[in-house]
PDB file of C-alpha atoms in Angstrom:
ATOM      1  CA  UNK A   1      -7.005  26.802   8.143  1.00 56.00           C
ATOM      2  CA  UNK A   2      -8.421  23.337   7.337  1.00 57.00           C
ATOM      3  CA  UNK A   3      -6.446  20.270   8.349  1.00 62.00           C
ATOM      4  CA  UNK A   4      -4.615  18.522   5.537  1.00 66.00           C
ATOM      5  CA  UNK A   5      -6.322  15.317   4.449  1.00 74.00           C
ATOM      6  CA  UNK A   6      -4.733  12.111   5.631  1.00 81.00           C
ATOM      7  CA  UNK A   7      -3.095  10.066   2.865  1.00 89.00           C
ATOM      8  CA  UNK A   8      -5.182   7.090   1.736  1.00 93.00           C
ATOM      9  CA  UNK A   9      -4.467   3.746   3.407  1.00 96.00           C
ATOM     10  CA  UNK A  10      -2.057   1.458   1.578  1.00 97.00           C
ATOM     11  CA  UNK A  11      -3.043  -2.162   2.130  1.00 98.00           C
ATOM     12  CA  UNK A  12      -0.607  -4.901   1.151  1.00 98.00           C
ATOM     13  CA  UNK A  13      -2.037  -8.426   0.992  1.00 98.00           C
ATOM     14  CA  UNK A  14       0.477 -11.195   1.651  1.00 98.00           C
ATOM     15  CA  UNK A  15       0.387 -14.957   2.245  1.00 97.00           C
ATOM     16  CA  UNK A  16       2.673 -17.616   3.715  1.00 94.00           C
ATOM     17  CA  UNK A  17       5.108 -19.191   1.288  1.00 92.00           C
ATOM     18  CA  UNK A  18       4.864 -16.266  -1.124  1.00 95.00           C
ATOM     19  CA  UNK A  19       8.408 -15.366  -2.175  1.00 92.00           C
ATOM     20  CA  UNK A  20       7.424 -11.868  -3.333  1.00 96.00           C
ATOM     21  CA  UNK A  21       5.633 -11.221  -0.052  1.00 97.00           C
ATOM     22  CA  UNK A  22       8.940 -10.897   1.783  1.00 96.00           C
ATOM     23  CA  UNK A  23       9.748  -7.913  -0.416  1.00 97.00           C
ATOM     24  CA  UNK A  24       6.234  -6.546   0.101  1.00 98.00           C
ATOM     25  CA  UNK A  25       6.703  -6.698   3.880  1.00 97.00           C
ATOM     26  CA  UNK A  26      10.094  -4.992   3.503  1.00 97.00           C
ATOM     27  CA  UNK A  27       8.415  -2.238   1.446  1.00 98.00           C
ATOM     28  CA  UNK A  28       5.867  -1.749   4.242  1.00 98.00           C
ATOM     29  CA  UNK A  29       8.654  -1.476   6.824  1.00 98.00           C
ATOM     30  CA  UNK A  30      10.578   0.994   4.656  1.00 98.00           C
ATOM     31  CA  UNK A  31       7.484   3.134   4.125  1.00 97.00           C
ATOM     32  CA  UNK A  32       6.802   3.228   7.865  1.00 97.00           C
ATOM     33  CA  UNK A  33      10.356   4.428   8.439  1.00 96.00           C
ATOM     34  CA  UNK A  34      10.761   6.869   5.536  1.00 92.00           C
ATOM     35  CA  UNK A  35       7.155   8.048   5.156  1.00 93.00           C
ATOM     36  CA  UNK A  36       5.644   7.904   8.641  1.00 94.00           C
ATOM     37  CA  UNK A  37       2.570   9.894   7.525  1.00 93.00           C
ATOM     38  CA  UNK A  38       1.628   7.197   4.993  1.00 95.00           C
ATOM     39  CA  UNK A  39      -0.758   4.711   6.621  1.00 96.00           C
ATOM     40  CA  UNK A  40       0.250   1.154   5.706  1.00 97.00           C
ATOM     41  CA  UNK A  41      -1.398  -2.109   6.688  1.00 97.00           C
ATOM     42  CA  UNK A  42      -0.049  -5.565   5.831  1.00 98.00           C
ATOM     43  CA  UNK A  43      -2.866  -8.102   5.645  1.00 97.00           C
ATOM     44  CA  UNK A  44      -1.805 -11.734   5.981  1.00 97.00           C
ATOM     45  CA  UNK A  45      -4.318 -13.977   4.232  1.00 96.00           C
ATOM     46  CA  UNK A  46      -3.429 -16.806   6.633  1.00 95.00           C
ATOM     47  CA  UNK A  47      -5.113 -14.901   9.458  1.00 95.00           C
ATOM     48  CA  UNK A  48      -7.540 -12.660   7.529  1.00 94.00           C
ATOM     49  CA  UNK A  49     -11.185 -13.082   8.481  1.00 92.00           C
ATOM     50  CA  UNK A  50     -14.009 -12.402   6.063  1.00 91.00           C
ATOM     51  CA  UNK A  51     -14.254 -11.915   2.326  1.00 93.00           C
ATOM     52  CA  UNK A  52     -11.447 -10.459   0.266  1.00 93.00           C
ATOM     53  CA  UNK A  53     -11.965  -7.240  -1.652  1.00 93.00           C
ATOM     54  CA  UNK A  54     -12.706  -7.553  -5.352  1.00 92.00           C
ATOM     55  CA  UNK A  55      -9.559  -7.966  -7.391  1.00 92.00           C
ATOM     56  CA  UNK A  56      -7.392  -9.507  -4.672  1.00 95.00           C
ATOM     57  CA  UNK A  57      -6.614 -12.673  -6.607  1.00 93.00           C
ATOM     58  CA  UNK A  58      -3.046 -13.352  -5.539  1.00 94.00           C
ATOM     59  CA  UNK A  59      -0.251 -12.077  -3.385  1.00 97.00           C
ATOM     60  CA  UNK A  60       1.250  -9.664  -2.999  1.00 98.00           C
ATOM     61  CA  UNK A  61      -1.527  -7.252  -3.930  1.00 98.00           C
ATOM     62  CA  UNK A  62      -1.334  -3.528  -3.213  1.00 98.00           C
ATOM     63  CA  UNK A  63      -4.479  -1.446  -2.652  1.00 97.00           C
ATOM     64  CA  UNK A  64      -4.425   2.300  -2.122  1.00 96.00           C
ATOM     65  CA  UNK A  65      -7.565   3.960  -0.868  1.00 92.00           C
ATOM     66  CA  UNK A  66      -9.559   0.864  -1.790  1.00 93.00           C
ATOM     67  CA  UNK A  67      -8.231   0.661  -5.365  1.00 94.00           C
ATOM     68  CA  UNK A  68      -5.766  -1.969  -6.581  1.00 96.00           C
ATOM     69  CA  UNK A  69      -2.564  -0.313  -7.727  1.00 96.00           C
ATOM     70  CA  UNK A  70      -0.397  -3.398  -8.242  1.00 96.00           C
ATOM     71  CA  UNK A  71      -0.694  -7.162  -8.538  1.00 97.00           C
ATOM     72  CA  UNK A  72       2.784  -8.235  -7.526  1.00 97.00           C
ATOM     73  CA  UNK A  73       5.550  -5.977  -6.296  1.00 98.00           C
ATOM     74  CA  UNK A  74       6.008  -2.710  -8.145  1.00 97.00           C
ATOM     75  CA  UNK A  75       9.454  -1.178  -8.399  1.00 97.00           C
ATOM     76  CA  UNK A  76      10.174   0.843  -5.247  1.00 96.00           C
ATOM     77  CA  UNK A  77      10.330   4.110  -7.227  1.00 96.00           C
ATOM     78  CA  UNK A  78       7.036   3.290  -8.947  1.00 96.00           C
ATOM     79  CA  UNK A  79       5.359   2.703  -5.585  1.00 96.00           C
ATOM     80  CA  UNK A  80       6.647   6.029  -4.250  1.00 95.00           C
ATOM     81  CA  UNK A  81       5.509   7.840  -7.420  1.00 94.00           C
ATOM     82  CA  UNK A  82       2.040   6.303  -7.115  1.00 93.00           C
ATOM     83  CA  UNK A  83       1.783   7.355  -3.470  1.00 93.00           C
ATOM     84  CA  UNK A  84       2.981  10.879  -4.278  1.00 88.00           C
ATOM     85  CA  UNK A  85       0.623  11.272  -7.241  1.00 86.00           C
ATOM     86  CA  UNK A  86      -2.354  10.001  -5.268  1.00 69.00           C
ATOM     87  CA  UNK A  87      -1.531  12.307  -2.363  1.00 58.00           C
ATOM     88  CA  UNK A  88      -1.253  15.291  -4.714  1.00 55.00           C
ATOM     89  CA  UNK A  89      -4.678  14.491  -6.230  1.00 53.00           C
ATOM     90  CA  UNK A  90      -6.185  14.363  -2.720  1.00 45.00           C
ATOM     91  CA  UNK A  91      -4.644  17.744  -1.828  1.00 41.00           C
ATOM     92  CA  UNK A  92      -5.766  19.325  -5.114  1.00 40.00           C
ATOM     93  CA  UNK A  93      -9.359  18.135  -4.777  1.00 41.00           C
TER      94      UNK A  93
END
């Protein structure tokens, strides 16, 4: 039986002084607690080295599997739906 594919990485870009970034960091913490199989990485632009991916033009920015899914914070339920739908597409492929 083949191993189930790992969910795509959720990257959340944040920056100092960004009011919405506090919520983004809280979302990351909540996902780590409630969805431990979902890989999440918070990327602080204050310490990020190298070029930014295309489309990261402000913070917070959410990327899933290399694709931008939200500029700014989505509603919590919307984020969960996006993660679930993306995971289902990966499993169905």
